GROMACS .gro file of C-alpha atoms in nm:
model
  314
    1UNK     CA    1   1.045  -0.048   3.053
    2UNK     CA    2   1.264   0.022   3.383
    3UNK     CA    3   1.277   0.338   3.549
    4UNK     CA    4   1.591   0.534   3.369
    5UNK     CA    5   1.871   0.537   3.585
    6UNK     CA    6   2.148   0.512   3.348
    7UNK     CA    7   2.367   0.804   3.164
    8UNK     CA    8   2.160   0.680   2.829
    9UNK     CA    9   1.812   0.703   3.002
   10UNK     CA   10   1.900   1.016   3.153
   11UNK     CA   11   1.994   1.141   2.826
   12UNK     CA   12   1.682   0.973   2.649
   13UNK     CA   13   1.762   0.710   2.407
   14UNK     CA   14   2.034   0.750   2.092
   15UNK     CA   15   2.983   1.238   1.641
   16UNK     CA   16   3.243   1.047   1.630
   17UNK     CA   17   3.444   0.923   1.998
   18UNK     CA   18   3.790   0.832   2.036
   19UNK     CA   19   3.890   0.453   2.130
   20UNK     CA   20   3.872   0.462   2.498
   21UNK     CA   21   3.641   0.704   2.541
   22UNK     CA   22   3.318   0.506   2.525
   23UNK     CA   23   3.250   0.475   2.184
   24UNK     CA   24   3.576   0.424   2.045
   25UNK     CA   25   3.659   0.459   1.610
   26UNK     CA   26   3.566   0.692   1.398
   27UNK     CA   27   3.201   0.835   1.290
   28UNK     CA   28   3.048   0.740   0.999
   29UNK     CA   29   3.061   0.967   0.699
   30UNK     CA   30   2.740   1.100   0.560
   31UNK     CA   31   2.687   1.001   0.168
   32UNK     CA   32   2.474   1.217  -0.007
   33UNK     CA   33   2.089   1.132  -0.079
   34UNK     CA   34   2.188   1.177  -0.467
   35UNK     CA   35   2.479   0.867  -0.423
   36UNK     CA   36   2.189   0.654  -0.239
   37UNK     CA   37   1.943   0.718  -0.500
   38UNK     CA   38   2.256   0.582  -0.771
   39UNK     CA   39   2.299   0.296  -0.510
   40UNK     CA   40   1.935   0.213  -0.493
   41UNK     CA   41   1.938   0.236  -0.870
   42UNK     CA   42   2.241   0.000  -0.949
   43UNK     CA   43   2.085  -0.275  -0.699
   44UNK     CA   44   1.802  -0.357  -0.871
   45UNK     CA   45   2.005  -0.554  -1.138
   46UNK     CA   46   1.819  -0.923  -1.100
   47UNK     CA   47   2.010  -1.177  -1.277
   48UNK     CA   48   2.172  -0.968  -1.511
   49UNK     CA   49   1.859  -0.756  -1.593
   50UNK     CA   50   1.769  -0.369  -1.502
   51UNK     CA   51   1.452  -0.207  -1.411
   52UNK     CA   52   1.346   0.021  -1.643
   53UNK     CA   53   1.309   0.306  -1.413
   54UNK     CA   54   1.540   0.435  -1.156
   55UNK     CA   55   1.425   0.497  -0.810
   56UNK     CA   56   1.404   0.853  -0.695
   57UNK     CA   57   1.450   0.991  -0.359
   58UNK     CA   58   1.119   1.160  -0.185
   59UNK     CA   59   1.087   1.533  -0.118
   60UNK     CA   60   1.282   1.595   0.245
   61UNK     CA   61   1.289   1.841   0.502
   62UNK     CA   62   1.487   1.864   0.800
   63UNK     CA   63   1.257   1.857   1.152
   64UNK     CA   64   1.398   2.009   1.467
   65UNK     CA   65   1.173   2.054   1.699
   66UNK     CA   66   1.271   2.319   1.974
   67UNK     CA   67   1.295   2.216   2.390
   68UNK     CA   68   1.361   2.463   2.665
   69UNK     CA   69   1.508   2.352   2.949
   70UNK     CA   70   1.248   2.350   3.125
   71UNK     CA   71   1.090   2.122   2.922
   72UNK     CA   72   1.401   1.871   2.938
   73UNK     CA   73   1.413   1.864   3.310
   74UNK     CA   74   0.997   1.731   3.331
   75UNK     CA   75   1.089   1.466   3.071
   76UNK     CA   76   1.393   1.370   3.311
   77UNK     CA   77   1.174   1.407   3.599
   78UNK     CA   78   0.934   1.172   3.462
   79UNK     CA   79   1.173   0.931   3.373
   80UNK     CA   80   1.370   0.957   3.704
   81UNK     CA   81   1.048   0.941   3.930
   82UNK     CA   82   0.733   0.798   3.753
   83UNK     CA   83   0.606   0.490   3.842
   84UNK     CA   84   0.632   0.185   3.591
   85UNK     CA   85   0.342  -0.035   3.691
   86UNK     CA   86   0.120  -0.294   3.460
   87UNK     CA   87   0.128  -0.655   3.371
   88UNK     CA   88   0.171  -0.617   2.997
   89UNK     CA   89   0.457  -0.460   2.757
   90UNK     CA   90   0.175  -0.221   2.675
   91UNK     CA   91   0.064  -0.110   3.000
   92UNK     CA   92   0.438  -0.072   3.146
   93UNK     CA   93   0.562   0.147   2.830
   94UNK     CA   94   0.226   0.357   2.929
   95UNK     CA   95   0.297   0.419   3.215
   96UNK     CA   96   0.673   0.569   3.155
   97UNK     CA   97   0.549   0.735   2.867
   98UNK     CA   98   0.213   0.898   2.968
   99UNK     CA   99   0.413   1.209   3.199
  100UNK     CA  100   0.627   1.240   2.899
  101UNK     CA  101   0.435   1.230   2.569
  102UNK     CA  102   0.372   1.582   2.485
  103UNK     CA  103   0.758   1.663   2.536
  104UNK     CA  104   0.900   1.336   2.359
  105UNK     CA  105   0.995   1.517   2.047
  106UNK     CA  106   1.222   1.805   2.148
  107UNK     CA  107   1.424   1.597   2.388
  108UNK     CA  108   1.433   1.290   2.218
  109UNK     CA  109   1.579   1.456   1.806
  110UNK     CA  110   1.924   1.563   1.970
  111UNK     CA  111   1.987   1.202   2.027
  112UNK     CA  112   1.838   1.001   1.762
  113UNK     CA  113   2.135   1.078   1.507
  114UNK     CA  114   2.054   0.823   1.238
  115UNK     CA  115   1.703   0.916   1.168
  116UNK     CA  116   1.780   1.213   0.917
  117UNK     CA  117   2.040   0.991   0.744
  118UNK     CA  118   1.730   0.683   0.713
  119UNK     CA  119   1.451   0.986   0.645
  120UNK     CA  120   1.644   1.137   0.349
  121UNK     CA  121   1.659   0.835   0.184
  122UNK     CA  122   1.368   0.708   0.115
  123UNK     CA  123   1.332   0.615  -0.235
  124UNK     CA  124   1.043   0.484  -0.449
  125UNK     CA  125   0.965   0.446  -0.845
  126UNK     CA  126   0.840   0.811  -1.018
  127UNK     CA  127   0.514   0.605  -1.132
  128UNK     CA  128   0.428   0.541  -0.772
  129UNK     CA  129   0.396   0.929  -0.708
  130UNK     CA  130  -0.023   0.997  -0.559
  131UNK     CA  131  -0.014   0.574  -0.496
  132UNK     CA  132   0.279   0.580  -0.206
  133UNK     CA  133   0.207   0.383   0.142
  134UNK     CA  134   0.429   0.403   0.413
  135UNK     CA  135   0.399   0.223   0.722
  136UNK     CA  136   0.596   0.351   1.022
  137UNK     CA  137   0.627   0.111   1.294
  138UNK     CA  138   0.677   0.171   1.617
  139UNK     CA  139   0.637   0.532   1.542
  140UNK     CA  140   0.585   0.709   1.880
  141UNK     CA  141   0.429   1.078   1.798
  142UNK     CA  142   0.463   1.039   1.420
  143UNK     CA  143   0.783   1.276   1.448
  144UNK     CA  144   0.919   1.065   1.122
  145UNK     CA  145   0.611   1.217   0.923
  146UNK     CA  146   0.775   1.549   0.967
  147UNK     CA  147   1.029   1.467   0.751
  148UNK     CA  148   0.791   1.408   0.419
  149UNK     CA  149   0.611   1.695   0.491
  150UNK     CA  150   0.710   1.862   0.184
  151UNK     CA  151   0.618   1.467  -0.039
  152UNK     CA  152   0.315   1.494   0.134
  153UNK     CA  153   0.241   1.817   0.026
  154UNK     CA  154   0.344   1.744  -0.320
  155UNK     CA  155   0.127   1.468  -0.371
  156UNK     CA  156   0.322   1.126  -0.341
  157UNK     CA  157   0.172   0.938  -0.077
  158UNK     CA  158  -0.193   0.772  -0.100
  159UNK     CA  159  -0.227   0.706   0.253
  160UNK     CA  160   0.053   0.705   0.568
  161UNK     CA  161  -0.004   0.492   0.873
  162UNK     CA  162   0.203   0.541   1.220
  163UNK     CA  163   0.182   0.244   1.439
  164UNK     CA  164   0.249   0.207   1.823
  165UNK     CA  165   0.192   0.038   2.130
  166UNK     CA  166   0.212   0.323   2.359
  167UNK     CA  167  -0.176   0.505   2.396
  168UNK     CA  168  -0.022   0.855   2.497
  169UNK     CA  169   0.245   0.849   2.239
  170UNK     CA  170  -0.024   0.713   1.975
  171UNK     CA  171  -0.251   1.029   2.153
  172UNK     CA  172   0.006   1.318   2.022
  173UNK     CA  173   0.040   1.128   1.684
  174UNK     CA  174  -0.351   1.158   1.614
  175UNK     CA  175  -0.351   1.532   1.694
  176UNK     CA  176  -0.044   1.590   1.517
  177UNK     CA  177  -0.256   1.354   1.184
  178UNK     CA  178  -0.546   1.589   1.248
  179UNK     CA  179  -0.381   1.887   1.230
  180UNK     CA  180  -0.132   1.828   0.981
  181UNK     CA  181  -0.249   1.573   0.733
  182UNK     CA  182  -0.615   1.416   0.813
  183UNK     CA  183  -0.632   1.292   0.443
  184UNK     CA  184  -0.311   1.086   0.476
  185UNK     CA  185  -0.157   1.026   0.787
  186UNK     CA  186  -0.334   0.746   1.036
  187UNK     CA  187  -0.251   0.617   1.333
  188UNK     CA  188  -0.294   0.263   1.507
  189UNK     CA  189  -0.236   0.149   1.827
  190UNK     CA  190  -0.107  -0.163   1.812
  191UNK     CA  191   0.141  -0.449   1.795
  192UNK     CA  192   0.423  -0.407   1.546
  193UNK     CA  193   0.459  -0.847   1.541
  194UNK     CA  194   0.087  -0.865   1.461
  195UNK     CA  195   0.020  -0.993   1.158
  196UNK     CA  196  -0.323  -1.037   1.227
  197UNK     CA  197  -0.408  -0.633   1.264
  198UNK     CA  198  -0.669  -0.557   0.997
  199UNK     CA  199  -0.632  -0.171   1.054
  200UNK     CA  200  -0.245  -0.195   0.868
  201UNK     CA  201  -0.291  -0.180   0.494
  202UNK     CA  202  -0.340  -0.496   0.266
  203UNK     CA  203  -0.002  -0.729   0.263
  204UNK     CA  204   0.247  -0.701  -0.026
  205UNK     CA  205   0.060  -0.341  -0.071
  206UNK     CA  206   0.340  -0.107   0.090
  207UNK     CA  207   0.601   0.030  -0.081
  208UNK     CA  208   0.814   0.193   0.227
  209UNK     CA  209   0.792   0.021   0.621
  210UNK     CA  210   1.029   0.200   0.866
  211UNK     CA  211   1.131   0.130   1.193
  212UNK     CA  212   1.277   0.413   1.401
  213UNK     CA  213   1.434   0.317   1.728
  214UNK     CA  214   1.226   0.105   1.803
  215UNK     CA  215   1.366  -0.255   1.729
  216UNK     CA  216   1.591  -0.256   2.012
  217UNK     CA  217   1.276  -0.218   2.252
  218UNK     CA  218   1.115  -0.536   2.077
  219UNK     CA  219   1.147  -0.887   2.249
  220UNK     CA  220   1.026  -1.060   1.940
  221UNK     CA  221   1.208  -0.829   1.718
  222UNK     CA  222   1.210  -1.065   1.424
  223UNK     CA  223   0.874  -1.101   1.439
  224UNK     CA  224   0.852  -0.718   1.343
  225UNK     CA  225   1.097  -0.792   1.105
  226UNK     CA  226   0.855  -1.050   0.951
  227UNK     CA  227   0.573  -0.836   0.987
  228UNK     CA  228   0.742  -0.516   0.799
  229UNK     CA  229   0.832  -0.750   0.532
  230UNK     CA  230   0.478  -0.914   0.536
  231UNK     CA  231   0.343  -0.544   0.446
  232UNK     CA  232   0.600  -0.503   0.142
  233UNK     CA  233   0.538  -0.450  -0.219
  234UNK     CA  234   0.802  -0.676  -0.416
  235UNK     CA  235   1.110  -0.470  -0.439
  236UNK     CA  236   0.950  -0.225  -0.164
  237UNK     CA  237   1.244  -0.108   0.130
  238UNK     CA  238   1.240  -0.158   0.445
  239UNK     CA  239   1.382   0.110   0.626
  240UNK     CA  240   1.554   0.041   0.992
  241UNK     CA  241   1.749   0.286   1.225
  242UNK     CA  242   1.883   0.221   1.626
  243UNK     CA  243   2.129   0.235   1.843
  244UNK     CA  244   2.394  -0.089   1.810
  245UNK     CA  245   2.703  -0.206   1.876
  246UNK     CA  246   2.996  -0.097   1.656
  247UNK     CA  247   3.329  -0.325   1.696
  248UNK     CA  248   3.388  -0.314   1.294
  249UNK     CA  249   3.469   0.069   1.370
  250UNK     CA  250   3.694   0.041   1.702
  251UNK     CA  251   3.465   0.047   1.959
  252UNK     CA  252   3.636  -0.115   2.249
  253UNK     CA  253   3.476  -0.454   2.407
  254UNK     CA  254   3.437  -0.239   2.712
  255UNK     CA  255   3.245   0.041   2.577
  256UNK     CA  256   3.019  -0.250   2.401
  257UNK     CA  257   2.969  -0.386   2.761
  258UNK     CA  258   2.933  -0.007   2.877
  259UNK     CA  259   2.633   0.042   2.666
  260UNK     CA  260   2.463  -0.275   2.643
  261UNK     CA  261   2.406  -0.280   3.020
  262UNK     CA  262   2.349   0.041   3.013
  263UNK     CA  263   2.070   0.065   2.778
  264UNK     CA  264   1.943  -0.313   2.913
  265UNK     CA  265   1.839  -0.079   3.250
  266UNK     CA  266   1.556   0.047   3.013
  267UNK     CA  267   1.483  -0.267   2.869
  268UNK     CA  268   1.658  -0.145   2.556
  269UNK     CA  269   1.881  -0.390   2.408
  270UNK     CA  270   2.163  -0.345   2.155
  271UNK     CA  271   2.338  -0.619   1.919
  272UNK     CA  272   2.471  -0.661   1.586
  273UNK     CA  273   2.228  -0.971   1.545
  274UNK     CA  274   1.982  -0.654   1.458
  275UNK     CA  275   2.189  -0.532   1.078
  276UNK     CA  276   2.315  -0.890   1.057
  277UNK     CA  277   1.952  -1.040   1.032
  278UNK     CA  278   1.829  -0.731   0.855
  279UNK     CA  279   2.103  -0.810   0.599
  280UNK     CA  280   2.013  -1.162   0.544
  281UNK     CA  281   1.597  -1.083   0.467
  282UNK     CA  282   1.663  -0.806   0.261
  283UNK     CA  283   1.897  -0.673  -0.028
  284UNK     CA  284   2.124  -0.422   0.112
  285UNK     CA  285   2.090  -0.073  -0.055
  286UNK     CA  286   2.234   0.182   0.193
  287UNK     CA  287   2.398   0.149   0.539
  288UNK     CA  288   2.565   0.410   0.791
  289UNK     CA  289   2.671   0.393   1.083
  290UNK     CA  290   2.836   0.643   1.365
  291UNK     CA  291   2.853   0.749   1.711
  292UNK     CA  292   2.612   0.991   1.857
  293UNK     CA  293   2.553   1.155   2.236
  294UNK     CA  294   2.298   1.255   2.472
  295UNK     CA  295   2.127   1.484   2.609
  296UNK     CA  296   2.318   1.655   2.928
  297UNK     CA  297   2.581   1.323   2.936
  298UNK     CA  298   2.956   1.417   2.938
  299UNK     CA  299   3.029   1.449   2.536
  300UNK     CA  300   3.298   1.177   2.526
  301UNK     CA  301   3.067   0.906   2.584
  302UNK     CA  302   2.851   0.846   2.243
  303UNK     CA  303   2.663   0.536   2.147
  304UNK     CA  304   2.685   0.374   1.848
  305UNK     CA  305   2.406   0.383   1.559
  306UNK     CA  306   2.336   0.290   1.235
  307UNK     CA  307   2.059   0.343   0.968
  308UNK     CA  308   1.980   0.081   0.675
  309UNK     CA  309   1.773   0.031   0.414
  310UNK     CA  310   1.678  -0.290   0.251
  311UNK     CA  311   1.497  -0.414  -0.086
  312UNK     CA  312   1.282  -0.684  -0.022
  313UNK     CA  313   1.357  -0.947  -0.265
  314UNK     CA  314   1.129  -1.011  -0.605
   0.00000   0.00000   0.00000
């Protein structure tokens, strides 16, 4: 990863603009968890047929994690002034993230808009409840395991496992498992492409794999893709949110060339190959998609973002 330099570094990584602004169209509307879960429910028709039991929607609860100011201006200072050294992937994300890790959280939420619309959604069959595995990939600090605090606490999930590459983001997500949910929550440091990782569960054994901004900062993104899908129960969802591209809602060409170069300075790089793909290995079940700013960047530029969730096929 490059040293930030750009409005979106500066801001960290990410409602609605108007065209010419820099994001250009019209924000994405919000549909209810209860319309999802009816959505959910009415794609599982397979050649003319109907599960027996409708999906239901996990217990959710809303995570915002509190920042001072002080706080924002050591994350910027670390992304401003740190060094990024090492040979690998690995070693380079370390060492941008390692000044940074204990404050990701509370600077990073204000800008990662679509991950309460993906986190509210996440749906499963009733019978499943005590035998629930989730795999979160690419998941930082485990920040997404926040959000099923209350389905944790209520007894859904068998086991939850937070993968990253990043040792000092993968440190804060072990203290936050040991504090919070020892019995459940694990964490691996690791490669979200490797299919070879024995410490992931057993494939075709997961019933939910998300991927919170995270794809964008993959080169072999599909491979993740592959991977996610790889871990999937038959009819399990993968889960995917990011920041993208957005001409279907107005963006103008030159906000699309705005933000891709801008988000490219941190090796972070945006497309619509990213939902198209998604589309094409999965059964579409829910998509939204909106504009969102950043942190301490002038309001009327917003990048675009979208959260999906996809049925793997039977």
């Amino acid at each position: 990863m490059a040293r930030s330099k750009s409005p979106a570094a500066r801001g960290g990584r990410g409602k609605a603009g108007t065209p010419g602004t820099g994001s250009g169209g019209r924000a994405g509307r919000t549909a209810s968890p209860s319309k999802a879960v009816k959505r959910a429910s009415s794609s599982e028709r397979q050649g003319g047929s109907k599960r027996s039991k409708a999906l239901v929607a996990l217990p959710f609860v809303d995570f915002a994690p509190v920042a001072t100011w002080r706080d924002d201006m050591k994350v910027l200072s670390a992304m401003w002034f740190g060094k990024i050294a090492g040979e690998s992937h690995q070693d380079k994300l370390e060492s941008f993230y390692k000044d940074q890790a204990e404050l990701y959280d509370g600077y990073r939420q204000r800008m990662l808009h679509a991950r309460t619309p993906m986190m509210s959604r996440l749906m499963v069959q009733p019978d499943r409840k005590g035998k629930v595995v989730w795999v979160d990939l690419g998941g930082g600090t485990g920040a997404n395991v926040e959000y099923m605090g209350d389905a944790i606490a209520a007894g859904w999930f068998e086991k939850v496992v937070v993968l990253d590459l990043t040792p000092s983001l993968c440190q804060v997500a072990e203290a936050r498992a040991q504090a919070k949910w020892p019995k459940v929550m694990e964490v691996v440091c690791g490669d979200a492409c490797d299919e070879k990782d024995t410490r992931l569960p057993a494939a075709g054994t997961c019933d939910i794999v998300t991927i919170s901004y995270a794809l964008v900062m993959i080169p072999d993104w599909k491979a993740a893709v592959a991977n996610a899908l790889r871990l999937l129960r038959p009819g399990g969802h993968l889960c995917v949110c990011d920041f993208t591209l957005l001409p279907e809602k107005g963006q103008w060409e030159i906000a699309q060339r705005f933000w891709k170069a801008t988000f490219a300075t941190d090796h972070v790089h945006l497309s619509v190959e990213h939902r198209e793909h998604l589309k094409t290995v999965t059964a579409p079940v829910y998509e939204e998609t909106g504009f969102g700013g950043l942190p301490y960047v002038p309001p009327f530029l917003r990048a675009g973002w979208y959260a999906y969730i996809g049925r793997k096929q039977l």
